[in-house]
Short mmCIF file of the C-alpha atoms (twelve columns), coordinates in Angstrom:
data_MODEL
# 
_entry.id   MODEL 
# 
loop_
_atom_site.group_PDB 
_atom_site.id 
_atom_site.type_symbol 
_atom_site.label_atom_id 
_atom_site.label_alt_id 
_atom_site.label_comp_id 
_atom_site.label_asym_id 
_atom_site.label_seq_id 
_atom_site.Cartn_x 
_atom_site.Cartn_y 
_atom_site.Cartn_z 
_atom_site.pdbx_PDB_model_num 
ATOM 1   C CA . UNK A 1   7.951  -46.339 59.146 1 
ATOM 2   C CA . UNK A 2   6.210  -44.843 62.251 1 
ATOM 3   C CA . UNK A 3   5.540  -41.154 62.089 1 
ATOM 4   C CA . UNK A 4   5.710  -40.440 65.382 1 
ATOM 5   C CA . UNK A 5   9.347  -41.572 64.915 1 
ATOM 6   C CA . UNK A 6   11.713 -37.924 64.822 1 
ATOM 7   C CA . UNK A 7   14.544 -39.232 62.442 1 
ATOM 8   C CA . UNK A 8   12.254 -41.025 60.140 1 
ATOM 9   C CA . UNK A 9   11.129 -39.287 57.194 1 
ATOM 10  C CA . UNK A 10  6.996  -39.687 56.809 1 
ATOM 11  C CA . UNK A 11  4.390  -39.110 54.199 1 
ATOM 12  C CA . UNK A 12  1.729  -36.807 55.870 1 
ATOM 13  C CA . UNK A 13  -1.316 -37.434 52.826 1 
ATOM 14  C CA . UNK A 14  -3.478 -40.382 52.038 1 
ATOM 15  C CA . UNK A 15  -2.071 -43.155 49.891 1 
ATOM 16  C CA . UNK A 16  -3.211 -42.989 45.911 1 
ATOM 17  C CA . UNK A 17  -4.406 -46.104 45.346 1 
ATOM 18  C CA . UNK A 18  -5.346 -45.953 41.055 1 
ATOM 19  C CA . UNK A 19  -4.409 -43.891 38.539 1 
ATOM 20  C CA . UNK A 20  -7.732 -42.449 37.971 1 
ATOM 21  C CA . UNK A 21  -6.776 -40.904 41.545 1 
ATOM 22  C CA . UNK A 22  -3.481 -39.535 40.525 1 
ATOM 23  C CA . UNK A 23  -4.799 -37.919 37.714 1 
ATOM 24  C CA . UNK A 24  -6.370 -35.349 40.533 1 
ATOM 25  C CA . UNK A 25  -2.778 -34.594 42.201 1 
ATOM 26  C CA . UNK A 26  -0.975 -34.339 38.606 1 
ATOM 27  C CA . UNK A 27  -3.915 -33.137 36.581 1 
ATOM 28  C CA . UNK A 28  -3.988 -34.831 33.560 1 
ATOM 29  C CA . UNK A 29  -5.974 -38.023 32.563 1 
ATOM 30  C CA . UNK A 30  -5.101 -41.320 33.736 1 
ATOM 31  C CA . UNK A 31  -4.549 -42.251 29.965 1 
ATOM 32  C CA . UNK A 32  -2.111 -39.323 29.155 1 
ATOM 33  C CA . UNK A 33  -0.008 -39.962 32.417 1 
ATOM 34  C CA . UNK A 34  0.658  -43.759 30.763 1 
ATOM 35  C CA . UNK A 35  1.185  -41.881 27.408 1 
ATOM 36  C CA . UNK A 36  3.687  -39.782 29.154 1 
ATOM 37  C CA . UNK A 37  5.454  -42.230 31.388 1 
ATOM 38  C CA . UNK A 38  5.951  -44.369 27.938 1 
ATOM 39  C CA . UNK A 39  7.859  -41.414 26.311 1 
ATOM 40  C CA . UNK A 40  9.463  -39.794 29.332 1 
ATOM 41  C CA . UNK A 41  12.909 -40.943 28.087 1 
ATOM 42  C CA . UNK A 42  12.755 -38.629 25.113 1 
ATOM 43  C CA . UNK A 43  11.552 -35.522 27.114 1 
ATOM 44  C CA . UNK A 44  15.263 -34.751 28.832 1 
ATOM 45  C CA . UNK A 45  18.034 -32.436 27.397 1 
ATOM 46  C CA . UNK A 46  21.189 -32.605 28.761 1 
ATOM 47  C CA . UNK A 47  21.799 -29.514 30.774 1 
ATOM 48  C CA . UNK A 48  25.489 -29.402 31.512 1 
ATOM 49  C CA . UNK A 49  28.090 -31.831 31.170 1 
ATOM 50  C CA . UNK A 50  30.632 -31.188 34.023 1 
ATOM 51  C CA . UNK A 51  34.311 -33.551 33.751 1 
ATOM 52  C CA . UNK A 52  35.644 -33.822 37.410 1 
ATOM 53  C CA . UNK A 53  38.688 -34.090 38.627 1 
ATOM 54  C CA . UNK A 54  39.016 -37.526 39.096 1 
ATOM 55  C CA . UNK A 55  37.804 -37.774 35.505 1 
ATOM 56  C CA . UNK A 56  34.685 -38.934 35.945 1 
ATOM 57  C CA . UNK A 57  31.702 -37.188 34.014 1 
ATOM 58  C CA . UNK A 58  28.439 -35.942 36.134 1 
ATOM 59  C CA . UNK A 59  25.850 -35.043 33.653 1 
ATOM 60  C CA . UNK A 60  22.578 -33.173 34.362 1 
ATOM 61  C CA . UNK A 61  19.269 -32.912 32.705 1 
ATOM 62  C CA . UNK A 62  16.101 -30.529 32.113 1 
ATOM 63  C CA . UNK A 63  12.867 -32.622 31.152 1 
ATOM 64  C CA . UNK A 64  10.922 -30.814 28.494 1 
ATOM 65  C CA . UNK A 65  7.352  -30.308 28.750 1 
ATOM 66  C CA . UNK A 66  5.094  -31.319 28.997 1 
ATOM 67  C CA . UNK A 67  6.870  -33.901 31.759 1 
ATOM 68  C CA . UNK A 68  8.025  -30.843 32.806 1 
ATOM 69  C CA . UNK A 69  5.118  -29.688 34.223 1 
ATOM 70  C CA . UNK A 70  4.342  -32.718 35.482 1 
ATOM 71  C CA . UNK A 71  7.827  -32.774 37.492 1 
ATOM 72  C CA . UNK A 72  6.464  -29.290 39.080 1 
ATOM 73  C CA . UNK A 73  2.892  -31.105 39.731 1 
ATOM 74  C CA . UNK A 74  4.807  -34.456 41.771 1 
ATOM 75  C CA . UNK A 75  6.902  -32.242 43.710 1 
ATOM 76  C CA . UNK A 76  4.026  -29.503 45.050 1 
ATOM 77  C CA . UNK A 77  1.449  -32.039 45.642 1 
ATOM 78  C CA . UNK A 78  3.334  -34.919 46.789 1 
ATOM 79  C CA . UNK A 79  6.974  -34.601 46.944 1 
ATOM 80  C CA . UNK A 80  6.368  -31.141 49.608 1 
ATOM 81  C CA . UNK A 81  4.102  -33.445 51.660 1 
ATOM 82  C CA . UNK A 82  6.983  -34.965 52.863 1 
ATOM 83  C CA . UNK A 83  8.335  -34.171 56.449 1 
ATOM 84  C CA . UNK A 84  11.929 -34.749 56.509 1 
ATOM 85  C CA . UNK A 85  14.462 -35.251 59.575 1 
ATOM 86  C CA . UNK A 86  16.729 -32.150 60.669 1 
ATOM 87  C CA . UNK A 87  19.848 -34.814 59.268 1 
ATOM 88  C CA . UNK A 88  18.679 -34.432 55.533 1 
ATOM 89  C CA . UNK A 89  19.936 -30.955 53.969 1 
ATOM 90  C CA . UNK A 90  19.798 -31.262 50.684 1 
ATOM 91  C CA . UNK A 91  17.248 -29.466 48.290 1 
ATOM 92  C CA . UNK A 92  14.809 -29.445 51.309 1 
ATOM 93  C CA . UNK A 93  12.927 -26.243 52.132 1 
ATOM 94  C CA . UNK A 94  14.932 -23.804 54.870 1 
ATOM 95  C CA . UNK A 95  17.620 -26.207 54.382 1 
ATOM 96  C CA . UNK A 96  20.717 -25.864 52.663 1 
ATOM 97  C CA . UNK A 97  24.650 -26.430 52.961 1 
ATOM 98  C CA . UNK A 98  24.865 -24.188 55.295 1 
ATOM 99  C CA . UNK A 99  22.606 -25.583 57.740 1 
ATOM 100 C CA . UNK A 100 24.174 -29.223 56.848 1 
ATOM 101 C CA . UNK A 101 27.699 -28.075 58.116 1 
ATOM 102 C CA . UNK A 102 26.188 -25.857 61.169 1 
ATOM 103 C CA . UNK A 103 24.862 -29.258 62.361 1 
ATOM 104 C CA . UNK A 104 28.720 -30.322 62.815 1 
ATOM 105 C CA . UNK A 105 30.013 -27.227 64.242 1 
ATOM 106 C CA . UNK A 106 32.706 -27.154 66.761 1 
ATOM 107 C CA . UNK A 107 33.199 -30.940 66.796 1 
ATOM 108 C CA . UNK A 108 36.569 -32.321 67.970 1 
ATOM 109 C CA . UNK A 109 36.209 -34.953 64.602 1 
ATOM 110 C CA . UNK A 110 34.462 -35.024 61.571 1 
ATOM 111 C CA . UNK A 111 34.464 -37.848 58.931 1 
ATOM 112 C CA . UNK A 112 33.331 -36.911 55.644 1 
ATOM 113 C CA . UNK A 113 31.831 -39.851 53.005 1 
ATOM 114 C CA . UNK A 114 30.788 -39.028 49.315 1 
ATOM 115 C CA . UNK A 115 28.414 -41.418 47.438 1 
ATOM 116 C CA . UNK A 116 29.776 -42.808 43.954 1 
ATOM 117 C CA . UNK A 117 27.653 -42.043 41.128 1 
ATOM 118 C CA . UNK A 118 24.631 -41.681 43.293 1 
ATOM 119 C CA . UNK A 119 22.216 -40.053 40.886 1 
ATOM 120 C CA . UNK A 120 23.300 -42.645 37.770 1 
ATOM 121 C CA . UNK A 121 23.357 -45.696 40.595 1 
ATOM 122 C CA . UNK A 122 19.828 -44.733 41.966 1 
ATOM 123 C CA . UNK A 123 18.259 -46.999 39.569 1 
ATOM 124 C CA . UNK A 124 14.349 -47.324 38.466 1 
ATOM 125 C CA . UNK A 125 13.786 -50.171 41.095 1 
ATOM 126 C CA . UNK A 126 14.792 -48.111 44.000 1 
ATOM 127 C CA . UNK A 127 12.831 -45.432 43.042 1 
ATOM 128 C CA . UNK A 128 10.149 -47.562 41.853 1 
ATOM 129 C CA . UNK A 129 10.635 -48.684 46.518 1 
ATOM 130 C CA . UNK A 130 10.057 -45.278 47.111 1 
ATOM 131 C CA . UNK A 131 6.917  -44.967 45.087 1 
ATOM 132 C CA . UNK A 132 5.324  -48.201 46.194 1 
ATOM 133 C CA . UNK A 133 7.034  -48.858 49.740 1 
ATOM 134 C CA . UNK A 134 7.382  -45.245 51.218 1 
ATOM 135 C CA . UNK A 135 4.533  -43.893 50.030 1 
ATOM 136 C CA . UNK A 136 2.675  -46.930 49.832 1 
ATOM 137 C CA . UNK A 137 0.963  -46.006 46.363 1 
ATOM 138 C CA . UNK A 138 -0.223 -48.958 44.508 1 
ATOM 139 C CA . UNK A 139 2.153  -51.050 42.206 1 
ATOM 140 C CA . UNK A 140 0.512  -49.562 38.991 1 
ATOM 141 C CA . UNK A 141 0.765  -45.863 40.503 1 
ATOM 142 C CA . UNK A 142 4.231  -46.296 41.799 1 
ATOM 143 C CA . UNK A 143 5.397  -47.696 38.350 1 
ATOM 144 C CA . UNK A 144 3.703  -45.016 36.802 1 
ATOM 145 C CA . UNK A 145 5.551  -42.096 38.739 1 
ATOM 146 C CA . UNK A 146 8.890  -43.885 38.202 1 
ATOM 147 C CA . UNK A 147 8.712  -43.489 34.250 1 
ATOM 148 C CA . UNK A 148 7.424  -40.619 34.880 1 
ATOM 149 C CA . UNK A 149 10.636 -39.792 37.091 1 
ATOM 150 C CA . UNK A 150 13.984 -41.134 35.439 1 
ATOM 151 C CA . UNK A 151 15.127 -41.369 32.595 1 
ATOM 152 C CA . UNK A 152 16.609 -44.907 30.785 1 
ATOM 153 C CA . UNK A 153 16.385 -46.612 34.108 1 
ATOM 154 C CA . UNK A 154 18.355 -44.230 36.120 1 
ATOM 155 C CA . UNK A 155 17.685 -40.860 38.583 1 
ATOM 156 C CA . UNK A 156 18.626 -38.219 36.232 1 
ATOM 157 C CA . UNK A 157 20.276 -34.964 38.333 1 
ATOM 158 C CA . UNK A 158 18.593 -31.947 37.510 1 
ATOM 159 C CA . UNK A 159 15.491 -33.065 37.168 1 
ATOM 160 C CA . UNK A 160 13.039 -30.882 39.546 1 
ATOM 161 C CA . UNK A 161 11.701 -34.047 41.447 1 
ATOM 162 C CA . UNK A 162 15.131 -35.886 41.812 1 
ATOM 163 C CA . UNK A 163 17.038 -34.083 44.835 1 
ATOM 164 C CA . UNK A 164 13.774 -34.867 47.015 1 
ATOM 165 C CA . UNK A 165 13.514 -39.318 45.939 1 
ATOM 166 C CA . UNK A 166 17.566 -38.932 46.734 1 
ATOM 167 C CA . UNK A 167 16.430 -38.169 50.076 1 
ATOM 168 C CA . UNK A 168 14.323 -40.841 50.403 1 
ATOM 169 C CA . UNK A 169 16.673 -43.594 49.232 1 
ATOM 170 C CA . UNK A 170 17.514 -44.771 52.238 1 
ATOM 171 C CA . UNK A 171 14.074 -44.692 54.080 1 
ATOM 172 C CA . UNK A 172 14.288 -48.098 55.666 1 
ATOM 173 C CA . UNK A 173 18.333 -48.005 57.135 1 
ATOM 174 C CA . UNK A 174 19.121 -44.230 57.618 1 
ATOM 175 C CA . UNK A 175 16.704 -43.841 60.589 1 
ATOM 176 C CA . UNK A 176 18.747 -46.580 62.289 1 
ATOM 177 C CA . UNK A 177 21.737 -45.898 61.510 1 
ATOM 178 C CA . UNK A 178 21.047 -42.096 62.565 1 
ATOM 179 C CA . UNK A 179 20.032 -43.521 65.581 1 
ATOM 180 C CA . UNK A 180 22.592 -45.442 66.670 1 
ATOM 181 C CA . UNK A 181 24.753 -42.966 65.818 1 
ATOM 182 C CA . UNK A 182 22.987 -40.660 67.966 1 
ATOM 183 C CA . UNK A 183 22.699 -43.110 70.446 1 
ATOM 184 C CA . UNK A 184 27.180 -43.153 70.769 1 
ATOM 185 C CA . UNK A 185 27.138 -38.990 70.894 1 
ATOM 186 C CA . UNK A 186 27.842 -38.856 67.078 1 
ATOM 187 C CA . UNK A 187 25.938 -36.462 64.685 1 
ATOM 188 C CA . UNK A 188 24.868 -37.751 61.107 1 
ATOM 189 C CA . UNK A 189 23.912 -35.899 58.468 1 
ATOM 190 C CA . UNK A 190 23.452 -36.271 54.454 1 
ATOM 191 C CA . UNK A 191 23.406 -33.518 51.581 1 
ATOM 192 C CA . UNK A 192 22.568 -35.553 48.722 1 
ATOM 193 C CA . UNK A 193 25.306 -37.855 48.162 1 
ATOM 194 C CA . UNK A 194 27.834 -36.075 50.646 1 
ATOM 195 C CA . UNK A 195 27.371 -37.803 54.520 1 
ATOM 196 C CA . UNK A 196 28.952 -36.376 57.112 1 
ATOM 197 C CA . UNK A 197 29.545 -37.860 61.568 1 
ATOM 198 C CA . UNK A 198 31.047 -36.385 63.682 1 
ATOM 199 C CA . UNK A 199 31.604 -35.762 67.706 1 
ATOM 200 C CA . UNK A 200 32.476 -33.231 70.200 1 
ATOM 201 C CA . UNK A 201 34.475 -35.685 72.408 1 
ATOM 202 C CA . UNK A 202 36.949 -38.147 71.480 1 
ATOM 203 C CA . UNK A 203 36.689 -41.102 69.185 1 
ATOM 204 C CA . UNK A 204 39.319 -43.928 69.043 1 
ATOM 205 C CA . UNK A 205 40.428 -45.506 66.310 1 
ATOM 206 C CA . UNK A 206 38.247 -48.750 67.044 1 
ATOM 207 C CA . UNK A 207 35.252 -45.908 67.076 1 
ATOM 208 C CA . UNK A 208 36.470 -44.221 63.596 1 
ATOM 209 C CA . UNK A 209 36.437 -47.544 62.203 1 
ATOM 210 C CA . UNK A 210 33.331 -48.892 63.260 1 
ATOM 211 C CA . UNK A 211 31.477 -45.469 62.309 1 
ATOM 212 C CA . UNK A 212 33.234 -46.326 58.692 1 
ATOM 213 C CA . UNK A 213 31.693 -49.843 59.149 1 
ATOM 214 C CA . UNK A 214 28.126 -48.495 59.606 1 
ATOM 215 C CA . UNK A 215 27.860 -45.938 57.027 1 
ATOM 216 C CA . UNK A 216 29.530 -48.286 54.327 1 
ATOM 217 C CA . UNK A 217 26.998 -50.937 55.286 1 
ATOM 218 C CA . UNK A 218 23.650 -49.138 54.733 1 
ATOM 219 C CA . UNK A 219 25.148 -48.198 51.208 1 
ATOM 220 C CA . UNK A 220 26.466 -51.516 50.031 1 
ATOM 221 C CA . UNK A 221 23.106 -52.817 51.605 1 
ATOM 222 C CA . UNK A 222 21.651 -50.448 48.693 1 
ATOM 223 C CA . UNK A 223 23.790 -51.112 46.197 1 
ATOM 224 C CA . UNK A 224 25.840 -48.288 46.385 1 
ATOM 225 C CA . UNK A 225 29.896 -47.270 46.406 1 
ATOM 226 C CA . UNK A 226 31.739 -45.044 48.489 1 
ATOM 227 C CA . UNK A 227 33.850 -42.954 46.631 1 
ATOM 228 C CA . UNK A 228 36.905 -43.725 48.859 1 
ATOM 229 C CA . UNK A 229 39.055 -40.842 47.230 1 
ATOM 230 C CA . UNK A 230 36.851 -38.513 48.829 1 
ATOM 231 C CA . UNK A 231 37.047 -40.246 51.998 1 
ATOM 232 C CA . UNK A 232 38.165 -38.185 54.542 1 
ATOM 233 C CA . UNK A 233 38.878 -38.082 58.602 1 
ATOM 234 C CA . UNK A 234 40.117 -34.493 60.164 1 
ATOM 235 C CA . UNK A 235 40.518 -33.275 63.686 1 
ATOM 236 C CA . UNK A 236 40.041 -30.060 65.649 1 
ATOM 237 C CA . UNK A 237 43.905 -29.880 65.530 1 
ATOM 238 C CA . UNK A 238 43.026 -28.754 61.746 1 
ATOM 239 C CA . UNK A 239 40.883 -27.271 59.503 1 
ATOM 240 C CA . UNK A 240 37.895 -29.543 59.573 1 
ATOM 241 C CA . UNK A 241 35.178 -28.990 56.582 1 
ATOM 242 C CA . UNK A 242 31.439 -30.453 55.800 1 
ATOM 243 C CA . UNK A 243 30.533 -29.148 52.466 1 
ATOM 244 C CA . UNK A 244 32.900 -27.557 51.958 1 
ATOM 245 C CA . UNK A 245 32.544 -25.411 54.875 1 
ATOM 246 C CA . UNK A 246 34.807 -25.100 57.979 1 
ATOM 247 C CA . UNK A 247 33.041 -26.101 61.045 1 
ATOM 248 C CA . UNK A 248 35.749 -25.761 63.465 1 
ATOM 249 C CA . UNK A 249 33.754 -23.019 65.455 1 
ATOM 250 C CA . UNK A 250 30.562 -21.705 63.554 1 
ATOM 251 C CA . UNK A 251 30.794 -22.601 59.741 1 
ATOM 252 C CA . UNK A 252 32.811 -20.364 57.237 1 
ATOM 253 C CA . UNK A 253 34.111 -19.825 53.854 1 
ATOM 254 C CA . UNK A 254 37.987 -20.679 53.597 1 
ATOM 255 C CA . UNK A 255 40.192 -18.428 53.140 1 
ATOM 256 C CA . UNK A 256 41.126 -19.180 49.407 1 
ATOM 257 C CA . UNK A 257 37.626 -18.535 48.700 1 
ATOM 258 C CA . UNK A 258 37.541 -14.972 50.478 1 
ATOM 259 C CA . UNK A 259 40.725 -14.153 48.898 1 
ATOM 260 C CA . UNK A 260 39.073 -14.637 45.317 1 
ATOM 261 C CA . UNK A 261 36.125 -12.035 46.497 1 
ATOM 262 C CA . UNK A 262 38.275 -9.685  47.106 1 
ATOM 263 C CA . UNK A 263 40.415 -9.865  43.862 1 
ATOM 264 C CA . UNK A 264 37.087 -9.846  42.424 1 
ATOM 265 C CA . UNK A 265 35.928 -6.588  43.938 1 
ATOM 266 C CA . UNK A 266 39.337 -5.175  43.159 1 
ATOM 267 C CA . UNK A 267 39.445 -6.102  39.777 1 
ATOM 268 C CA . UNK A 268 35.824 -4.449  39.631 1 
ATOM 269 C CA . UNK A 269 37.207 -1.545  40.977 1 
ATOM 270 C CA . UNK A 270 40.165 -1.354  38.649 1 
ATOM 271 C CA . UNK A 271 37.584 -1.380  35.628 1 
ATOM 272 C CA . UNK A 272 36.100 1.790   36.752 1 
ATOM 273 C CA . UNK A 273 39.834 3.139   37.456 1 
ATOM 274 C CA . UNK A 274 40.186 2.321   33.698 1 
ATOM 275 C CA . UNK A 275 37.262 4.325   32.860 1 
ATOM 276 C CA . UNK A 276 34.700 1.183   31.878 1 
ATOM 277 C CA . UNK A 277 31.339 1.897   32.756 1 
ATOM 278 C CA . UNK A 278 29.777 -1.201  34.098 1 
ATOM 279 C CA . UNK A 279 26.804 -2.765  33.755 1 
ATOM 280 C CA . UNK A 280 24.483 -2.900  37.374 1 
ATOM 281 C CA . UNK A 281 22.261 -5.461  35.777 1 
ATOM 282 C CA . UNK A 282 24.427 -8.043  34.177 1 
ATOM 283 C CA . UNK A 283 28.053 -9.522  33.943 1 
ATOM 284 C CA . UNK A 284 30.775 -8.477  36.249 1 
ATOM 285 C CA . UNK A 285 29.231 -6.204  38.881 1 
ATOM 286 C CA . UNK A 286 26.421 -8.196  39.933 1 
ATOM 287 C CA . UNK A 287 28.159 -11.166 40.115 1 
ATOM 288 C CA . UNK A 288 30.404 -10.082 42.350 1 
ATOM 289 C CA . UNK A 289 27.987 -8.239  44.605 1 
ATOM 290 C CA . UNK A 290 26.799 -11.899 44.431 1 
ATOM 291 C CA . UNK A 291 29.877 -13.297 46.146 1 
ATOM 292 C CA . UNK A 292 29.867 -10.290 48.278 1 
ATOM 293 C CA . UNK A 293 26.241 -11.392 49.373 1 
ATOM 294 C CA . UNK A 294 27.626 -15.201 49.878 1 
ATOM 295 C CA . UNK A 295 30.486 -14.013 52.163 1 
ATOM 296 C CA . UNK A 296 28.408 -11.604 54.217 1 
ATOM 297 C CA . UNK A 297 25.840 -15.351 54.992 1 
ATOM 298 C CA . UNK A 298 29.271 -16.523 56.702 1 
ATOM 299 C CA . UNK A 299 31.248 -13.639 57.347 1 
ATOM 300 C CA . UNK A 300 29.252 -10.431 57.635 1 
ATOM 301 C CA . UNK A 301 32.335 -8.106  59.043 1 
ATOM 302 C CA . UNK A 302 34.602 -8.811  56.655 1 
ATOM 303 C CA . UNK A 303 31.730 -8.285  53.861 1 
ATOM 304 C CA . UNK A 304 30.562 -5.237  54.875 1 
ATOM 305 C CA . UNK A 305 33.413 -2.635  53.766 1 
ATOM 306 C CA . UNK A 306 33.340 -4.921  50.238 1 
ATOM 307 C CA . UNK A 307 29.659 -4.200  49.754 1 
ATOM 308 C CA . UNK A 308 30.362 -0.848  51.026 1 
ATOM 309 C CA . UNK A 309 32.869 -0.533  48.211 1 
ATOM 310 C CA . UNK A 310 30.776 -1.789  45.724 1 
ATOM 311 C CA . UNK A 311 27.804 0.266   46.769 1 
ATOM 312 C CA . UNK A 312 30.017 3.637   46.271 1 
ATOM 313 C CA . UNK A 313 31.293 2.599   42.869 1 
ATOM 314 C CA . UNK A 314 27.615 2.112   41.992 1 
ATOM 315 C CA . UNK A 315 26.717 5.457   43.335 1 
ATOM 316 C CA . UNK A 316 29.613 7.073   41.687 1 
ATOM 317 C CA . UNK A 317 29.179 5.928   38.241 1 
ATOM 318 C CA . UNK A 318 25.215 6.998   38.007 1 
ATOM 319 C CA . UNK A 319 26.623 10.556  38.509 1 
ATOM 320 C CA . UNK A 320 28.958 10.278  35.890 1 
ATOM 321 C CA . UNK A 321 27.775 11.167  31.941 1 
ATOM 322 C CA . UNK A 322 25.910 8.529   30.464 1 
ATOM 323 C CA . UNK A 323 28.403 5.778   28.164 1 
ATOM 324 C CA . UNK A 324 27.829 2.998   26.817 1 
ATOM 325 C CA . UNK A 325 28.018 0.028   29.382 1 
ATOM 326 C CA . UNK A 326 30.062 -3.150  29.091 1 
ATOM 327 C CA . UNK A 327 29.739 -5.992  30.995 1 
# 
């Protein structure tokens, strides 16, 4: 892929050619990288086990060390040298959802796409593409790093290096398609596994359908699904979300989700009413000055008189005599 090219993702460090060289990056003999990549598999603990509510089961993973370490070591001396494309959000430095929904803000349409399975069905050969194609490391380096990487043949989610080769996935196709995207007045973007077009004038049916086309095409071409339950196609007429996010004018928490703040600052509140004297370190309180803090990112006027509130409680209860505190 050229550099020079804007939407293109590009490797900005010289190629590692052995593994005696990628001992100097990872810092650890050539020998005891093979040794690790061998027993990688047996160096993950499942972190969480999460059932959806389609029933499917998304599973995520910590690697023990010492691959831990050597996660750390991929991502900070190789993974970072990456520059990615303003249309990838996810788990990329000064990136987040926010910025992935601001990208689609005040569109007239937005079509939202979700990725089946994409960590499980981002298999050991497509990373193993990454390794060897994008970065151009040699085959024994590349199959080196993608032991060292998944785990039993497939991208596990949690892993520290795992968010940033999901970004890289589709090195080859997403440039293009971005493109000629672009190219028709849409704007693309991906978080992960969520992709999101949309436009700020009108789009016929023919257009919806052949933006559809495009997007399902560069993931079949990959070997990927569409989960076509979370398939989705809303208008300015409505309430129009990218994760999870409205974008009809600037992006913003929905209204369900301010509603629970509040109830939780009230029921904060009503704790101290009850005479409870709260923890300022743990549990309840600064949790909820936590949501406070994620509604004032999106909404700062209608989170300033609930920090305010907070704040005061906080204030109040150091004067009191000292009790025991509960969380």
């Amino acid at each position: 892929m050229n550099p020079s090219a804007t939407n293109a993702p590009f490797y900005r460090q010289r190629r590692i050619g052995t593994l005696q060289a990628l001992r100097i990056p990872l810092g650890m003999p050539a020998s005891d990288l093979l040794t690790l990549s061998e027993r990688a598999d047996s160096l993950y603990r499942l972190a969480k086990s999460i059932t959806k509510p389609d029933g499917s089961i998304r599973n995520t993973y910590d690697a023990r060390e010492p691959l831990k370490e050597i996660h750390r070591r991929i991502k900070n001396q190789i993974l970072d040298q990456v520059s990615f494309p303003t249309y990838l959000t996810g788990s990329i430095k000064g990136c987040d959802y926010k910025t992935n929904a601001t990208l689609h803000a005040h569109s007239r349409i937005v079509i939202n796409e979700d990725i089946s399975g994409f960590f499980p069905s981002t298999s050991a050969d497509r990373v193993f593409n990454v390794w060897h194609s994008f970065f151009g490391f040699s085959g024994s380096v590349a199959q080196c790093l993608t032991k060292l990487t998944t785990r039993q043949g497939e991208l596990p989610q949690g892993a520290i290096t795992s968010s940033f080769l999901a970004n890289l996935v589709f090195w080859q196709d997403e440039p293009i398609l971005h493109a000629r995207l672009a190219a028709a007045g849409l704007i693309y973007s991906r978080y992960v596994d969520d992709i999101a077009v949309s436009s700020r004038s009108f789009l016929t049916d023919e257009g919806k359908s052949e933006v559809i086309r495009q997007v399902y095409g560069m993931l079949l071409k990959h070997g990927y699904q569409p989960k076509r339950i979370k398939h989705d196609i809303t208008t300015s007429s409505e309430r129009m979300a990218v994760t999870k996010l409205a974008v009809n004018s600037k992006p913003g928490l929905d209204r369900t989700t301010r509603s629970r703040i509040r109830a939780a600052v009230q029921a904060i509140e009503k704790r101290v009413a009850l005479g409870e004297t709260l923890s300022f370190n743990k549990g309840a309180y600064p949790q909820t000055m936590g949501l406070v803090r994620h509604l004032e990112r999106f909404h700062p006027g209608k989170a300033a008189p609930l920090k305010k509130r907070l704040l005061a409680l906080k204030n109040a209860c150091k004067n009191k005599p000292p009790h025991t505190e509960t969380e």
